[in-house]
PDB file of C-alpha atoms in Angstrom:
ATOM      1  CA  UNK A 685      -1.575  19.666  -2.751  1.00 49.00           C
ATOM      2  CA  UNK A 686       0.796  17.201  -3.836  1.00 53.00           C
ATOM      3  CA  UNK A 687       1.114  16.052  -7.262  1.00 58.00           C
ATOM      4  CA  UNK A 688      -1.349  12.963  -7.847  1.00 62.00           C
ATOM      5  CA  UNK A 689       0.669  11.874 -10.678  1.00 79.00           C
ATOM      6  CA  UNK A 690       3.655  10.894  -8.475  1.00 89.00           C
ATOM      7  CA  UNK A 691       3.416   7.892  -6.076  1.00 92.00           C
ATOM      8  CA  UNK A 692       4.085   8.494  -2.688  1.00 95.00           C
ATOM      9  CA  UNK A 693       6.854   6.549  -2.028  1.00 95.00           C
ATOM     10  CA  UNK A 694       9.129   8.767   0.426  1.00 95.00           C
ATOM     11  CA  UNK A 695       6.160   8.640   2.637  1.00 95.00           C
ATOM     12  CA  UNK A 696       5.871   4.812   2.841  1.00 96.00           C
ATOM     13  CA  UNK A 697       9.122   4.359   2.945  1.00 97.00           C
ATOM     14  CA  UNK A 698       9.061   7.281   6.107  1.00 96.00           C
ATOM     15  CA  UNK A 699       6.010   5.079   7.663  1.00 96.00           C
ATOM     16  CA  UNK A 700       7.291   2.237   7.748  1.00 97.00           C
ATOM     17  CA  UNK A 701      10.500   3.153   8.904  1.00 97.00           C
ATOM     18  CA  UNK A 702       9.013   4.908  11.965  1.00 96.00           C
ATOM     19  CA  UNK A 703       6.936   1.734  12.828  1.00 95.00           C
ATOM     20  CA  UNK A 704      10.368   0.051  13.050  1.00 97.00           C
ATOM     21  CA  UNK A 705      10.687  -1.837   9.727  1.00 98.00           C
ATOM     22  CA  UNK A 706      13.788  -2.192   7.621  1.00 98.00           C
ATOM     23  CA  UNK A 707      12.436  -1.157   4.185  1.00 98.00           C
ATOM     24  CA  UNK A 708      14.153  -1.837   0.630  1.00 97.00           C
ATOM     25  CA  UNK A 709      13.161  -1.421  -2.780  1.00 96.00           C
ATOM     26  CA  UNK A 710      13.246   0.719  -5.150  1.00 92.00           C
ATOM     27  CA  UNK A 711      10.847   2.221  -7.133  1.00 92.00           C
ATOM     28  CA  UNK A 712       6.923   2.204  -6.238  1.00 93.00           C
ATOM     29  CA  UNK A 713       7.455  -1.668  -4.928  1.00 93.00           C
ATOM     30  CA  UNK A 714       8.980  -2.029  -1.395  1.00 96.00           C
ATOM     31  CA  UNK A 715       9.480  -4.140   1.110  1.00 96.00           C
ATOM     32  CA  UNK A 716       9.113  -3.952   4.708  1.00 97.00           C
ATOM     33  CA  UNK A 717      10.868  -6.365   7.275  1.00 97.00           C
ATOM     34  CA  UNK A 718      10.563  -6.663  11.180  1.00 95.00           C
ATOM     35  CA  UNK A 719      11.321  -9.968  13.555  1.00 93.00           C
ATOM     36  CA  UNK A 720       8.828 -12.610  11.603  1.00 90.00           C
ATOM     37  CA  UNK A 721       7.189  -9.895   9.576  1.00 92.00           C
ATOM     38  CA  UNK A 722       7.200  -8.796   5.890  1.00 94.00           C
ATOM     39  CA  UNK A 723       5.401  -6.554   4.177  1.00 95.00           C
ATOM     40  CA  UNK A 724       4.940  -5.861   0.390  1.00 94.00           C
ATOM     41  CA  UNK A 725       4.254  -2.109   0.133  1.00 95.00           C
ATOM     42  CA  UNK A 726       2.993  -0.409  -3.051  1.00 93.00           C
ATOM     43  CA  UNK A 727       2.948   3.137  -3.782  1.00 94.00           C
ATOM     44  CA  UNK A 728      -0.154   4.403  -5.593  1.00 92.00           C
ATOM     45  CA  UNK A 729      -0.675   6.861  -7.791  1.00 88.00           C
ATOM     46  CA  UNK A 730      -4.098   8.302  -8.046  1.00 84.00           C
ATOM     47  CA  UNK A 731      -4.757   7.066 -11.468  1.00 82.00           C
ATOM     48  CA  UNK A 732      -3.049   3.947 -10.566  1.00 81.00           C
ATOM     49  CA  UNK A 733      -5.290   3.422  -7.315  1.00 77.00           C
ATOM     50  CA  UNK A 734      -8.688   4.846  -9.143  1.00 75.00           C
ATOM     51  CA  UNK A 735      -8.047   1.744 -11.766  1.00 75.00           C
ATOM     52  CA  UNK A 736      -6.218  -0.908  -9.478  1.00 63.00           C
ATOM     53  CA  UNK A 737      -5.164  -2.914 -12.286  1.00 61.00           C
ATOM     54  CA  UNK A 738      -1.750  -4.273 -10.735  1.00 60.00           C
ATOM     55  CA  UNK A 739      -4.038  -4.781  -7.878  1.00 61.00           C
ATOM     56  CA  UNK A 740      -6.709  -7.249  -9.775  1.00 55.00           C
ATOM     57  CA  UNK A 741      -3.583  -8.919 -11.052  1.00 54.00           C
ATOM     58  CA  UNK A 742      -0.876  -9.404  -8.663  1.00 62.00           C
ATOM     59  CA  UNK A 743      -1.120 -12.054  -5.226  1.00 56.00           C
ATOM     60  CA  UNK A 744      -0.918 -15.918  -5.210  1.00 53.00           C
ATOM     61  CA  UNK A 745       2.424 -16.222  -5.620  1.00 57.00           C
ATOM     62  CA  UNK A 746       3.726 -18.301  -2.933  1.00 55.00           C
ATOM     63  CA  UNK A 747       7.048 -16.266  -3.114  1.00 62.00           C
ATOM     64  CA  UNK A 748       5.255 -13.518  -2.259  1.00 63.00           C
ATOM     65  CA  UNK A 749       4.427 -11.783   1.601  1.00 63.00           C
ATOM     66  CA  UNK A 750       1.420 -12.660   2.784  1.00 81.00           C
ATOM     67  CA  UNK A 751       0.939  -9.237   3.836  1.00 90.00           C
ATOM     68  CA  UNK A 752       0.273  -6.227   1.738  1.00 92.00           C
ATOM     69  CA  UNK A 753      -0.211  -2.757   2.047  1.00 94.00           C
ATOM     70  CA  UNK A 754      -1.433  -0.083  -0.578  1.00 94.00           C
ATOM     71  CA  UNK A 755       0.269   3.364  -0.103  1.00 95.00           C
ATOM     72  CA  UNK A 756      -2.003   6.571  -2.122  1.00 94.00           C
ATOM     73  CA  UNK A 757      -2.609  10.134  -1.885  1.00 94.00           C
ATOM     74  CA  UNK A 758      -5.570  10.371   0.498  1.00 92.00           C
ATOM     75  CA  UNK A 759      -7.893  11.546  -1.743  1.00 91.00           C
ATOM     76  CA  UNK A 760      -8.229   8.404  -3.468  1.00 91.00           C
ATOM     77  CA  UNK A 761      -8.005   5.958  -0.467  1.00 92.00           C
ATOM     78  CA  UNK A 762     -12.149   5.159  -0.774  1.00 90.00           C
ATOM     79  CA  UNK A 763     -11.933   3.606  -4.186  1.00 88.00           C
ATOM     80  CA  UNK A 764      -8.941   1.961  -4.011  1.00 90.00           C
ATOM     81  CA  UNK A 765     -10.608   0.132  -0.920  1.00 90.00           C
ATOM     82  CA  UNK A 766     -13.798  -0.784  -2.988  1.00 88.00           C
ATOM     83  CA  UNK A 767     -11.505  -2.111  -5.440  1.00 87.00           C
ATOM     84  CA  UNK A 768      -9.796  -4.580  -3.243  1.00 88.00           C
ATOM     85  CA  UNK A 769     -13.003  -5.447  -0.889  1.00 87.00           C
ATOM     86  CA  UNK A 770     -14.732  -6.146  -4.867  1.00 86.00           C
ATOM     87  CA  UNK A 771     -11.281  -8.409  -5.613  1.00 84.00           C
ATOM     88  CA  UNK A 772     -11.017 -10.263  -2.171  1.00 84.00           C
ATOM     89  CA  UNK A 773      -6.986 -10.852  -3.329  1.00 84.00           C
ATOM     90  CA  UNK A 774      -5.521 -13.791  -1.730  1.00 85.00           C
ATOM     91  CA  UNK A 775      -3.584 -11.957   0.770  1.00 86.00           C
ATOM     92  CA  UNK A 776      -3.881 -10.024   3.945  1.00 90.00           C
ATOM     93  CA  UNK A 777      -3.771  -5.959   2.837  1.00 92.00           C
ATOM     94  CA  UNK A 778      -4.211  -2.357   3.830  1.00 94.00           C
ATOM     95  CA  UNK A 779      -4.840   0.804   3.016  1.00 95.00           C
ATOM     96  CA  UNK A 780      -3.143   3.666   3.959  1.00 96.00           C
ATOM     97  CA  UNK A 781      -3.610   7.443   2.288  1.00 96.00           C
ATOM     98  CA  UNK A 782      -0.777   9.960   2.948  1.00 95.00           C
ATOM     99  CA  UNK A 783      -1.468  13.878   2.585  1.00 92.00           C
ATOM    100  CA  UNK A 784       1.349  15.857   1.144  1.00 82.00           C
ATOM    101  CA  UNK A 785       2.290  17.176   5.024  1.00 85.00           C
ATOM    102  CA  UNK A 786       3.677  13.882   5.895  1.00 80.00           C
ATOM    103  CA  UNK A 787       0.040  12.714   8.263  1.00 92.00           C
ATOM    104  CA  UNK A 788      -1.416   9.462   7.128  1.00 95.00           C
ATOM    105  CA  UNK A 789      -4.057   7.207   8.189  1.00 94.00           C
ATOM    106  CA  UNK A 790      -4.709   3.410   7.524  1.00 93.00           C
ATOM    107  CA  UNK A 791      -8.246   2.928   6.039  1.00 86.00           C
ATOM    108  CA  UNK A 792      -9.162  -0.289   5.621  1.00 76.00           C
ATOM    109  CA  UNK A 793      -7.084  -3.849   6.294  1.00 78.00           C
ATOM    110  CA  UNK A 794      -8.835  -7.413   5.088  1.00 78.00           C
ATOM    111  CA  UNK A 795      -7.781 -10.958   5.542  1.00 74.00           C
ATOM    112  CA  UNK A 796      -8.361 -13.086   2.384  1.00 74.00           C
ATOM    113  CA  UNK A 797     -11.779 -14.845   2.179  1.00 65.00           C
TER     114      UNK A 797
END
């Protein structure tokens, strides 16, 4: 089982890149660019998704993508979700949970209220 104290961020970086974005970043925050699109993607610990503090508090900066997706260890996919449908964040986001063989699957996406 992979360790839920590290974010996953080899795996979004791996996900993106095989859906054809140009990712940079370091760290947990990345960002993905293709043709018009860009993504902010954050890896997730499980603590860090459980809680979903920088989640509460980030979005609304206009210097900021639009778009966001929330990379976690699948296990804790469900209440990271919650969290953001309970927040309704200004921004366009998704979910995806990642297992420690490298399979993923994207939970939930909203649009902002």
């Amino acid at each position: 089982m992979a360790p839920v104290t590290m974010p996953p961020v080899e795996q979004a970086r791996e996900i993106f890149t095989r859906l054809g974005y140009v990712v940079s970043g370091e760290g947990t925050e990345l960002t993905a660019e293709r043709k018009w699109r860009t993504v902010r993607v954050t890896a997730m610990t499980g603590s860090d998704a459980e809680t979903a503090q920088r989640v509460l508090t980030d979005g609304g900066n206009s210097d900021e993508p639009g778009l966001r997706c929330f990379v976690t260890w699948d296990g804790y996919t469900g209440e990271l979700r919650e969290r953001l449908l309970d927040a309704k964040p200004p921004y366009d986001w998704a979910v995806i949970g990642v297992d420690d063989h490298g399979s993923y699957e994207v939970v939930h996406g909203a649009a902002p209220a």
